[in-house]
Coordinates of C-alpha atoms in Angstrom, one line a residue:
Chain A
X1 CA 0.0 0.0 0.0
X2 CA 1.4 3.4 -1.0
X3 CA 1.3 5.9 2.0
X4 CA -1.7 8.2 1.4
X5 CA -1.8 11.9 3.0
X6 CA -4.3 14.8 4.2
X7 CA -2.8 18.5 4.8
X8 CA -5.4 20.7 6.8
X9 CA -8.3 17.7 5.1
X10 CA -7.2 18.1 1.7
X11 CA -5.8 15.0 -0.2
X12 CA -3.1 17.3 -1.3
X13 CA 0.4 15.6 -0.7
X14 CA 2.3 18.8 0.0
X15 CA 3.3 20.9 2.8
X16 CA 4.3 24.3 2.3
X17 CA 7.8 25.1 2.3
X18 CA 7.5 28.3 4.7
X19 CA 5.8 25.2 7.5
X20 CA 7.1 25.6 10.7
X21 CA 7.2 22.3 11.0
X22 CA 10.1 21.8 9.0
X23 CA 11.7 25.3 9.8
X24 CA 11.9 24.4 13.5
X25 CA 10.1 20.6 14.2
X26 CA 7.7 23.0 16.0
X27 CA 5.4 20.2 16.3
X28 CA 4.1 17.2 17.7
X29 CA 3.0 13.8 16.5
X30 CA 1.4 10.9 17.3
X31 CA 1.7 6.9 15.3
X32 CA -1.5 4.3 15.8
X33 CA -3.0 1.4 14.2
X34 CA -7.0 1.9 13.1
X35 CA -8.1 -1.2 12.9
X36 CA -11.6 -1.6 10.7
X37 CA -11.6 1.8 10.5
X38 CA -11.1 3.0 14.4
X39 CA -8.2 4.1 15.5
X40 CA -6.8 2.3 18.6
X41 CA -7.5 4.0 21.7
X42 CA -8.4 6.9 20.6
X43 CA -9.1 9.2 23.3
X44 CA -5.6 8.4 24.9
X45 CA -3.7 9.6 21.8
X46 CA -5.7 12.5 21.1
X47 CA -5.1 13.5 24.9
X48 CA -1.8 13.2 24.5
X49 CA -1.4 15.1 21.2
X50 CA -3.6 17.8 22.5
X51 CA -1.6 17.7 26.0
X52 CA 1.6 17.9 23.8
X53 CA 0.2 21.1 22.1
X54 CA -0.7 22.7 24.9
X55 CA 2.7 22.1 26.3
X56 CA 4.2 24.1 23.2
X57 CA 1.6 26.6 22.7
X58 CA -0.2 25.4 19.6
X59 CA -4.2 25.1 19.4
X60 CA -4.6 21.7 18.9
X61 CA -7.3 21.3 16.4
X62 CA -10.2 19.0 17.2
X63 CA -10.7 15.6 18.4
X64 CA -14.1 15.3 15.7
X65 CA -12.0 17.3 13.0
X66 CA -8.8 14.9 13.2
X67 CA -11.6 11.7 13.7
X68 CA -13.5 13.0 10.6
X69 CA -10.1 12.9 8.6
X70 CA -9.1 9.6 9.5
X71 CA -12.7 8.6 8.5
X72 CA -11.9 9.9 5.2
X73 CA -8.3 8.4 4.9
X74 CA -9.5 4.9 6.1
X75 CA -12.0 2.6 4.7
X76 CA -14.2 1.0 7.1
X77 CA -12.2 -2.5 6.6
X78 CA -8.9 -1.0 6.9
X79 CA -6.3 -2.0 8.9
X80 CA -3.5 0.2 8.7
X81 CA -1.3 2.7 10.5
X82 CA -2.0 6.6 10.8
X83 CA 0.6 9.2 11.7
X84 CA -1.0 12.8 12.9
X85 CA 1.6 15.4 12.7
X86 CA 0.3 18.7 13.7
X87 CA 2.6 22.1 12.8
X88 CA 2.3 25.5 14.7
X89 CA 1.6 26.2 10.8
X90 CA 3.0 28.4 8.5
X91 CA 5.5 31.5 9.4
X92 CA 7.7 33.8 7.9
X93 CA 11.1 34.0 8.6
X94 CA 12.7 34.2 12.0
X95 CA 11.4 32.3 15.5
X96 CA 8.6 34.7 16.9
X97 CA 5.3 32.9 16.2
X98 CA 3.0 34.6 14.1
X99 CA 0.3 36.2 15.6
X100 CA -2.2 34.3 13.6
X101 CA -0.5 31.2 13.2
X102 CA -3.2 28.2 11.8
X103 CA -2.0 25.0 12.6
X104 CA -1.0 22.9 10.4
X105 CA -2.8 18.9 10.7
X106 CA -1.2 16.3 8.5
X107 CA -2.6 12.4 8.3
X108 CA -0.3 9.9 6.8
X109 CA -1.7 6.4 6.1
X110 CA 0.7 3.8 6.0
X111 CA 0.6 -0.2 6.1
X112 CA 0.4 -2.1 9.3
X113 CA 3.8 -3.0 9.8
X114 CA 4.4 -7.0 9.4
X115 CA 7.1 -7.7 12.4
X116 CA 8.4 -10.9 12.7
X117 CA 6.2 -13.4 14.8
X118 CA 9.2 -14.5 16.7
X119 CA 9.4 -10.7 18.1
X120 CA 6.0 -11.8 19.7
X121 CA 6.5 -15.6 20.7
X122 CA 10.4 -16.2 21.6
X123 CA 11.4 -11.9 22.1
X124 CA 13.9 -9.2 21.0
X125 CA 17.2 -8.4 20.9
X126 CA 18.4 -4.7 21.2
X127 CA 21.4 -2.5 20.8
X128 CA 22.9 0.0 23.7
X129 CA 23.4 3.5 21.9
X130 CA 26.4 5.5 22.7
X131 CA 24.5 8.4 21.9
X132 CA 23.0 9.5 25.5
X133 CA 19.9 11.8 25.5
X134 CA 20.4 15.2 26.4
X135 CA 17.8 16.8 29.1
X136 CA 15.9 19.8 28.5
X137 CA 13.1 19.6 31.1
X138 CA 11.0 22.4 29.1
X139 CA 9.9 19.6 26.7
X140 CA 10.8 16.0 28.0
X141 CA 8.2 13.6 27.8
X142 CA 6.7 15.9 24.7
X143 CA 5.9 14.0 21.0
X144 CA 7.8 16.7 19.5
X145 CA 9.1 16.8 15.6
X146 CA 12.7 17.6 17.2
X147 CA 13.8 13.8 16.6
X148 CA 17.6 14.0 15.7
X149 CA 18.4 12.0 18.6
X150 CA 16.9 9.1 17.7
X151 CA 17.5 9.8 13.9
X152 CA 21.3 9.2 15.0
X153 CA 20.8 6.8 17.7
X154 CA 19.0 4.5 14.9
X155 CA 22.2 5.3 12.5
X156 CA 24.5 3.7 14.8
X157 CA 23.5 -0.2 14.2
X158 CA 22.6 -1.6 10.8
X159 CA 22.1 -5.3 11.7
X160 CA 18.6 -5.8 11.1
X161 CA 18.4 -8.8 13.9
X162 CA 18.2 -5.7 16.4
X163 CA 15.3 -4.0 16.7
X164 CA 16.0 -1.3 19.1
X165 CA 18.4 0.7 21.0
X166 CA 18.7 1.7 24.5
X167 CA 19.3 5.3 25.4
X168 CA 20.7 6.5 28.3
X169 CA 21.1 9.9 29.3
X170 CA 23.7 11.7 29.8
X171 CA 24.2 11.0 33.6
X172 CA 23.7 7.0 32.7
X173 CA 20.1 6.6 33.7
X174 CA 18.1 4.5 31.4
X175 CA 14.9 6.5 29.8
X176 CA 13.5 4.9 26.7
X177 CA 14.5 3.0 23.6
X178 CA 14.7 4.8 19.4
X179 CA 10.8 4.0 18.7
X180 CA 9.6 2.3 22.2
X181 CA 9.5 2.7 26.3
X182 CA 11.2 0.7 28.1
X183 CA 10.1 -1.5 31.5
X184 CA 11.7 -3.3 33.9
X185 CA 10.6 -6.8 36.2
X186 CA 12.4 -7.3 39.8
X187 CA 10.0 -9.9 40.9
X188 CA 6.1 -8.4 40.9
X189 CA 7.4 -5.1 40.7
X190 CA 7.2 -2.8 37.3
X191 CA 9.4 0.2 36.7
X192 CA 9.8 2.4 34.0
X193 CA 12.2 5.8 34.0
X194 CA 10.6 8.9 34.7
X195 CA 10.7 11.2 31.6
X196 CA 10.8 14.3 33.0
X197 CA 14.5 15.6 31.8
X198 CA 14.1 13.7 28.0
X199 CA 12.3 10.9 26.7
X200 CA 9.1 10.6 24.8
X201 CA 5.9 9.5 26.9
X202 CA 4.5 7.3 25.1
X203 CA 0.4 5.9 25.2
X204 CA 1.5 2.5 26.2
X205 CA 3.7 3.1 28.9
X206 CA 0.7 4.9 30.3
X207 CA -1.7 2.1 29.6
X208 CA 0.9 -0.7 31.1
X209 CA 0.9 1.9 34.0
X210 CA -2.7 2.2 34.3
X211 CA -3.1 -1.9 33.7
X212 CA 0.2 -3.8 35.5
X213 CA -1.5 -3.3 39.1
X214 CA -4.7 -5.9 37.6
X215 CA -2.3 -8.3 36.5
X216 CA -0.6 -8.5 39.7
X217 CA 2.7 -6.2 39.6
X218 CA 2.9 -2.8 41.2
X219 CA 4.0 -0.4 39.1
X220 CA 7.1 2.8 39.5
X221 CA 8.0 5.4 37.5
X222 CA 11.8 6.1 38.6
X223 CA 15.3 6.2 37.9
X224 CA 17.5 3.6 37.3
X225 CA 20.9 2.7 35.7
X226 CA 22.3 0.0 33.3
X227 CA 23.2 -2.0 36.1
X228 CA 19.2 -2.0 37.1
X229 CA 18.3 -2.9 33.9
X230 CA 21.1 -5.9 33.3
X231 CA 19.8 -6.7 36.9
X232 CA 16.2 -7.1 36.3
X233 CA 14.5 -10.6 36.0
X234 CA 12.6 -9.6 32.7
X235 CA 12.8 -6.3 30.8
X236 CA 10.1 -5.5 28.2
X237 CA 9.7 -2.7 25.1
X238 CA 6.5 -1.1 24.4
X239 CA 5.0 1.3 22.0
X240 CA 1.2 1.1 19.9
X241 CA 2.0 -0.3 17.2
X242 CA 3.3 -3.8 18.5
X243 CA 2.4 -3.6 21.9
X244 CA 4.4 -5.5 24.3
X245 CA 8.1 -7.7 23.6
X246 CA 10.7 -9.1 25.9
X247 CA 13.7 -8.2 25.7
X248 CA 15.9 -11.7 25.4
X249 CA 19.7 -9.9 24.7
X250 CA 21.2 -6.5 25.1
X251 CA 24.8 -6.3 23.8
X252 CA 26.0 -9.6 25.4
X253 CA 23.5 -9.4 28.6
X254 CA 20.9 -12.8 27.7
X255 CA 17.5 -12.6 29.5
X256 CA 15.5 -16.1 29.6
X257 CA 12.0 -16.5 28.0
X258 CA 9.5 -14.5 30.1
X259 CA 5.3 -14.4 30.5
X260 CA 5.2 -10.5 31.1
X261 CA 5.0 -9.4 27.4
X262 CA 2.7 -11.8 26.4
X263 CA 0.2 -11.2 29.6
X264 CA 0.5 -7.4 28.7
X265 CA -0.5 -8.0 25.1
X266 CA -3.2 -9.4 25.5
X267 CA -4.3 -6.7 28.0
X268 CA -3.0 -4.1 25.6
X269 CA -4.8 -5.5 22.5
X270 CA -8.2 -5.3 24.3
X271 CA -10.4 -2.7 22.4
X272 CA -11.3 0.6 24.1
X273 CA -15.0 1.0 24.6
Chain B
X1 CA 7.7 40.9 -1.6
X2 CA 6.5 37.2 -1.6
X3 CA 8.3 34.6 -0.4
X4 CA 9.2 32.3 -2.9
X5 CA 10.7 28.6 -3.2
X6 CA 12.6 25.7 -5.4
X7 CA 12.4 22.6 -4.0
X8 CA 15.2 20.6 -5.6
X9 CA 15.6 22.9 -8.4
X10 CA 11.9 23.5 -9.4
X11 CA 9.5 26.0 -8.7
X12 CA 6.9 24.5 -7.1
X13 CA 6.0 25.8 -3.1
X14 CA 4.8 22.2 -1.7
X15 CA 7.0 19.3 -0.1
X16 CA 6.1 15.4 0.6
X17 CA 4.7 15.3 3.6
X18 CA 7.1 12.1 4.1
X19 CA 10.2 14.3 4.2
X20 CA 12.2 13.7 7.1
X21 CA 12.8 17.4 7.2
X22 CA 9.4 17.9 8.7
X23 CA 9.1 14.3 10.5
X24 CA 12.3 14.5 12.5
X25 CA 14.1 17.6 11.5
X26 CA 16.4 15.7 9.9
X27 CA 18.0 18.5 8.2
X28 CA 20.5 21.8 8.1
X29 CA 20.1 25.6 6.9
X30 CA 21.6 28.5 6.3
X31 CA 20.7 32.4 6.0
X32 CA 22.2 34.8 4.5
X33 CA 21.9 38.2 2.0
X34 CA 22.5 38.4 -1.4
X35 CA 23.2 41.9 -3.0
X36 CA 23.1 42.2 -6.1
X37 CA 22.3 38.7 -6.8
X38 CA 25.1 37.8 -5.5
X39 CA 25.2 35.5 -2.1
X40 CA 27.1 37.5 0.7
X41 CA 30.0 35.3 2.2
X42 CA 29.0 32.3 -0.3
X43 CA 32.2 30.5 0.2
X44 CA 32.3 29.9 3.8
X45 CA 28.1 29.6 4.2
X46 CA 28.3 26.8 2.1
X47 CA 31.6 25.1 3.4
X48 CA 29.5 25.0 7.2
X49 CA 26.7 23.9 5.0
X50 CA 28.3 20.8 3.9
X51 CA 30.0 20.3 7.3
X52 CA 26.9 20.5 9.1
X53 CA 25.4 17.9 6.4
X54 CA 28.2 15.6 6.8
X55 CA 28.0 15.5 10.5
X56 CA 24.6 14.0 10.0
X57 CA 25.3 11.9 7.5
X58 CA 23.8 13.5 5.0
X59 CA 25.3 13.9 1.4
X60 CA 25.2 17.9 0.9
X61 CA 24.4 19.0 -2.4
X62 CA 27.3 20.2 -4.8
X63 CA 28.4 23.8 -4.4
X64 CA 27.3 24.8 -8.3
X65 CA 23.7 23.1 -7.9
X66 CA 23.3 25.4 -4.8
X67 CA 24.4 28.7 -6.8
X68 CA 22.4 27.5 -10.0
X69 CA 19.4 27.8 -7.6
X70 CA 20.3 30.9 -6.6
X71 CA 21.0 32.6 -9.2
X72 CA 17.6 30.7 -11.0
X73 CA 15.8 31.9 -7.6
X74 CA 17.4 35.4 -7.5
X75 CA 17.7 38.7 -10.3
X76 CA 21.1 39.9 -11.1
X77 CA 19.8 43.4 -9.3
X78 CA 18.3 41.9 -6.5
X79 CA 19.1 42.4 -2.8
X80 CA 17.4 39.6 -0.4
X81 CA 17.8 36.8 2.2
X82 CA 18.1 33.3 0.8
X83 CA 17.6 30.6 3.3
X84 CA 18.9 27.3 1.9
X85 CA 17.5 23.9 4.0
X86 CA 19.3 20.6 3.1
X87 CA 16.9 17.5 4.2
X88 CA 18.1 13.8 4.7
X89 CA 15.1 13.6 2.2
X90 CA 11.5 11.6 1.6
X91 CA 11.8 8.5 4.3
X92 CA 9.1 5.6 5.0
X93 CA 8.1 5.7 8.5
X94 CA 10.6 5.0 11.5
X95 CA 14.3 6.5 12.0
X96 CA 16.4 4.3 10.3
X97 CA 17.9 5.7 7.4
X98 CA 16.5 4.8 4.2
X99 CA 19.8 3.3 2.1
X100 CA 18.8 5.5 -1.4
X101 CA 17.4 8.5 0.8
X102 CA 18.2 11.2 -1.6
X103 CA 18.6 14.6 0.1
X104 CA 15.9 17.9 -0.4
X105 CA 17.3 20.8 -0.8
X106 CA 15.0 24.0 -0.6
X107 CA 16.0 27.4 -1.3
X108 CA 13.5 29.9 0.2
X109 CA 13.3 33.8 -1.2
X110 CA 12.4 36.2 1.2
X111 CA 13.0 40.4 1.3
X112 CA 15.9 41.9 3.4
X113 CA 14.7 42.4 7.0
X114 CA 14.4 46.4 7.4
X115 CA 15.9 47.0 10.8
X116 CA 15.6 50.0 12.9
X117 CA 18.5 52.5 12.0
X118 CA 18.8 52.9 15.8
X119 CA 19.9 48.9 16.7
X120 CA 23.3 50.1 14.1
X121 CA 23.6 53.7 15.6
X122 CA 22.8 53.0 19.4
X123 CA 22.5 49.6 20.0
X124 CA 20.5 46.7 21.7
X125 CA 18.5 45.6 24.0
X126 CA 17.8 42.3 24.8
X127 CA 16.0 39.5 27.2
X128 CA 17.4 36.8 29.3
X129 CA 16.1 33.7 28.6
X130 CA 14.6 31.3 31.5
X131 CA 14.9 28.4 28.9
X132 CA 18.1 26.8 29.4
X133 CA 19.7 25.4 26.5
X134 CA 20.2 21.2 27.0
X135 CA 24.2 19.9 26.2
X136 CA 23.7 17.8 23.1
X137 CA 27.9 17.5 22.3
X138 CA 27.0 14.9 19.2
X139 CA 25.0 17.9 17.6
X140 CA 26.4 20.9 19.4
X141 CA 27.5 23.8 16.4
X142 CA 25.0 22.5 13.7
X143 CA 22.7 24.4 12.3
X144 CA 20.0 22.1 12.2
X145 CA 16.1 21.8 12.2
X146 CA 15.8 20.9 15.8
X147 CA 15.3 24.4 16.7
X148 CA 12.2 23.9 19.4
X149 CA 14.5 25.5 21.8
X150 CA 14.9 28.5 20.1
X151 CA 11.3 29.2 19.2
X152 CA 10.2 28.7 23.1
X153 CA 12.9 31.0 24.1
X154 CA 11.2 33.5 21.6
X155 CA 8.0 32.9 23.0
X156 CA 9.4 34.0 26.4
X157 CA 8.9 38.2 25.2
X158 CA 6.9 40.0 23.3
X159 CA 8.5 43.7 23.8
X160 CA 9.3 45.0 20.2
X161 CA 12.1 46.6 21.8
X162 CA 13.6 43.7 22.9
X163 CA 15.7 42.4 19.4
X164 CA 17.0 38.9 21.1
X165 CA 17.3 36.8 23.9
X166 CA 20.3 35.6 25.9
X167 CA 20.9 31.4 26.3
X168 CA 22.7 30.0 29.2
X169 CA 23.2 26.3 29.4
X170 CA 21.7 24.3 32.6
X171 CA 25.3 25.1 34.4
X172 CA 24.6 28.9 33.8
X173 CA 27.2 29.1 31.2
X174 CA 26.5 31.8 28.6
X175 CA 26.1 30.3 25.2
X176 CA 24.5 32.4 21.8
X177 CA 21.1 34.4 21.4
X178 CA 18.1 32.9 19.8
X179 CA 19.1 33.7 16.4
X180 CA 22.6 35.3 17.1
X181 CA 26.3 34.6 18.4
X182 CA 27.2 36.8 20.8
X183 CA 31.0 38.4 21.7
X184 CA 32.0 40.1 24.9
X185 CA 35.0 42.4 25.1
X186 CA 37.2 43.0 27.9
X187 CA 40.0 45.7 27.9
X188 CA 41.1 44.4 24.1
X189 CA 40.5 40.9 24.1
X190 CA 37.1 39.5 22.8
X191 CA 35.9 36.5 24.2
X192 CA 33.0 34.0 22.4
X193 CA 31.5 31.4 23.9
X194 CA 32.5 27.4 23.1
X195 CA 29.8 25.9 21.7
X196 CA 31.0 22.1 22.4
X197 CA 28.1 21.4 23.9
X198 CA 25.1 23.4 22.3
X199 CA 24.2 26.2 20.7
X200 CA 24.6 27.5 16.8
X201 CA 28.2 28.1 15.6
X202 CA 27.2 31.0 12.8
X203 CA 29.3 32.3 9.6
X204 CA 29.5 35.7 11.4
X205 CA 31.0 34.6 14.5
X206 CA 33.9 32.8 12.6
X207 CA 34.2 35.3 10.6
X208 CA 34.7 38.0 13.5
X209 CA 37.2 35.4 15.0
X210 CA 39.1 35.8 12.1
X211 CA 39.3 39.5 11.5
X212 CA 39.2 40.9 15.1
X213 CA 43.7 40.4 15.1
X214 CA 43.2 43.0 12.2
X215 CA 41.8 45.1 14.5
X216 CA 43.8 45.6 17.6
X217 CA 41.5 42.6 19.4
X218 CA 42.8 39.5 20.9
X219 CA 40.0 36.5 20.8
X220 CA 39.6 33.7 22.5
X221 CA 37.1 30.9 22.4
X222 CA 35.7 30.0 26.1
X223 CA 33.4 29.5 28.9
X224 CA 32.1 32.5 30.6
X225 CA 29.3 33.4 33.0
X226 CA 26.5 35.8 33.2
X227 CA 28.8 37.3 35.9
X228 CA 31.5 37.5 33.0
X229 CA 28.8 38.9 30.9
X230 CA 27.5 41.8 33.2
X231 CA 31.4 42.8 33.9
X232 CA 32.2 43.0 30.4
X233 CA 33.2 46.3 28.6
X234 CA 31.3 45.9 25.7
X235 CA 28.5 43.0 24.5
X236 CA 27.8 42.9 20.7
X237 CA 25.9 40.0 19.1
X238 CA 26.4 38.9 15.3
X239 CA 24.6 37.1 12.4
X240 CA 24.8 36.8 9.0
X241 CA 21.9 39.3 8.2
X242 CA 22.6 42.2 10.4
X243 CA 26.3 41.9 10.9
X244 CA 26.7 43.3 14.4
X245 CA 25.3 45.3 17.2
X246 CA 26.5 46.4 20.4
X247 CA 24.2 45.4 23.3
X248 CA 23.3 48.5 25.5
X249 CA 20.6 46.7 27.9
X250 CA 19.6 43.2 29.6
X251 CA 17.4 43.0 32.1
X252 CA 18.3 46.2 34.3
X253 CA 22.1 46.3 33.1
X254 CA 23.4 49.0 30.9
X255 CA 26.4 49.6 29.1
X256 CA 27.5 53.1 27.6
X257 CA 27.7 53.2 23.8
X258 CA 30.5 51.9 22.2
X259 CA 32.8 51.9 19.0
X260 CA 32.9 47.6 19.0
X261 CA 29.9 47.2 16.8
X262 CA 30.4 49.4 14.5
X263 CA 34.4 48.8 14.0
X264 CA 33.3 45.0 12.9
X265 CA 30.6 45.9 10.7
X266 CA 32.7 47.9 8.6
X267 CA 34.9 45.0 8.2
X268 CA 32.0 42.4 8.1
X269 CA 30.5 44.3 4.9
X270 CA 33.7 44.1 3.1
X271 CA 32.4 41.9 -0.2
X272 CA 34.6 39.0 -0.5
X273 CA 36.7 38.5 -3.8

């Protein structure tokens, strides 16, 4: 399937050059799968995208406006992946925002990605970046267009047996992976970094949050280090699009098969109301 | 005067919306006047051009493609900013690198910025930022599209009189402004911040590095405080548009007018051969 694009609700696939967006990544985004023509929880991501908006001072547009494009990009039976991207909109030169600057909303339709069923059933294996994230508090946890990091985090492995790489920041605390979050088991206990100097919050991390306590593990957002990590009795990546995987090797660090992606898949795949 | 664009090489003012320009800001610019219809400085804007591009990994359009646009974009009599962005180029979705990504490059027309006489005859004033610029050492210099930093600084003022705003780093150490490098002087020795760690190393400020000897000034390139700032003799800040300008005000500190500013702008205006 080709990649198919709205701009503002217009099947026009081009952005104007002047777009904030790519002046400055003044932006935000947001990537889910709509499956038979509904987007996967819904009213989490548009939370988020409107919360990350808010953060940067752009209006975000509506919740029915952004539901009525995807309606018009996706065919009832679709199952496919849509990326919104939404623009503090055009400017002219220089960084002062416009007065009367209209946001920009871009839909991209892309194919489901097909991922390996051994991701799923036996796990993943992942790559520790040398690259460490730098922290700028203003807009940590924030969907933001400003993606260079993981641009050259992702540069710096080619073997396509790895799927992801760790990032630490620039103190050694562990805070997310290129595309995914990042938890960690020590017995019935959950914890994932808090992302409140870097990182990228994603929707999944928040529903494993919301959902680990009903499957029997308490849950922590805190710091911790490699050593934490290499120390835990299961680790686990996470984002929308595939949901849950172990983590089975990290450099030369082998974890054994594991239950806890598995049991939070099949939380994770439940449909929202 | 309209803006007006050539997105690799032809005239048409729309880009895919799959450019990794706008989905990562996976990209590098440049500014700068051209009088005449000839680009001020061309030499040295386009060797940090390609430097900038090969940091990332990007393959930086050849020199002569660059001034074919120009001069396709620009009339022999014409004075006005060209802003030249170089894009990794049109990517599926996810950060890896496509293998045959094949870079954008957009040249964006725009008129020459008509500043107030006074900011040449008396000076400056400017704001300092609460935003603290984050240490990114893999990306520190570049001139890229992750510029989120510099448009929420911006957002911190609205006072027309106010030209720029002063970044400091998390440690307090002075770096640039939000669209300017910035020089203090001391008895006769300038000093310029490093920018090792962040910040935006512009044309101008090499350029004043290079000439101030000429000049009776000693330069040096280091770490310095607000403390430093406030106690210096003179402040100017550069950029390729308006050359330089002494800083007479930030916050509630004053400085008396001085000959700095205008010493280098003669110098700065000097056409090269």
């Amino acid at each position: 399937m080709l990649n198919q694009y709205l701009i503002n609700g217009r099947r026009e696939a081009c952005l104007a050059p002047l777009d904030r967006g790519l002046a400055y990544g003044d932006g935000v985004f947001r990537t889910f799968p709509v499956r038979a023509g509904k987007p996967h929880e819904w009213n989490l991501h548009y939370r988020r995208l409107s919360d990350d908006c808010n953060a940067l001072g752009i209006v975000c547009p509506a919740a029915s406006l952004l539901m009525a494009d995807i309606e018009a990009l996706c065919d009832e039976a679709e199952n496919v992946v849509i990326k919104i991207i939404i623009t503090r909109g055009e400017g002219v030169r220089g960084y002062a925002v416009p007065p009367l600057a209209q946001p920009t909303r871009i839909l991209i339709k892309s194919a489901l990605p097909s991922y390996p069923e051994q991701h799923f059933t036996e796990g993943v294996r992942l790559h520790l970046c040398e690259l460490r994230l730098a922290a700028q508090p203003r807009i940590a946890g924030i969907k933001h267009l400003n993606r260079l990091e993981n641009v050259l985090a992702r540069m710096e492995w080619v073997d396509a047996q790895i799927v992801d790489g760790v990032l630490l920041d620039a103190e050694g605390r562990v805070i997310e992976c290129t595309m995914s979050n990042l938890f960690v088991r020590h017995g019935d206990g959950l914890v994932t970094p808090e992302l409140t100097r870097c990182g990228v919050a994603g929707v999944t991390r928040q529903r494993i949050i919301d959902l680990a306590p009903s499957l029997g593990y308490g849950v922590e957002v805190k710091d911790f280090d490699l050593q934490a990590l290499f120390e835990a009795d299961e680790v686990i990546i996470c984002n929308s699009l595939f949901g849950a995987w172990q983590v089975r090797q990290l450099n030369e660090k082998h974890w054994p098969a594991g239950v806890l992606a598995a049991k939070l898949r099949g939380r994770l795949e439940q449909r929202d109301a």
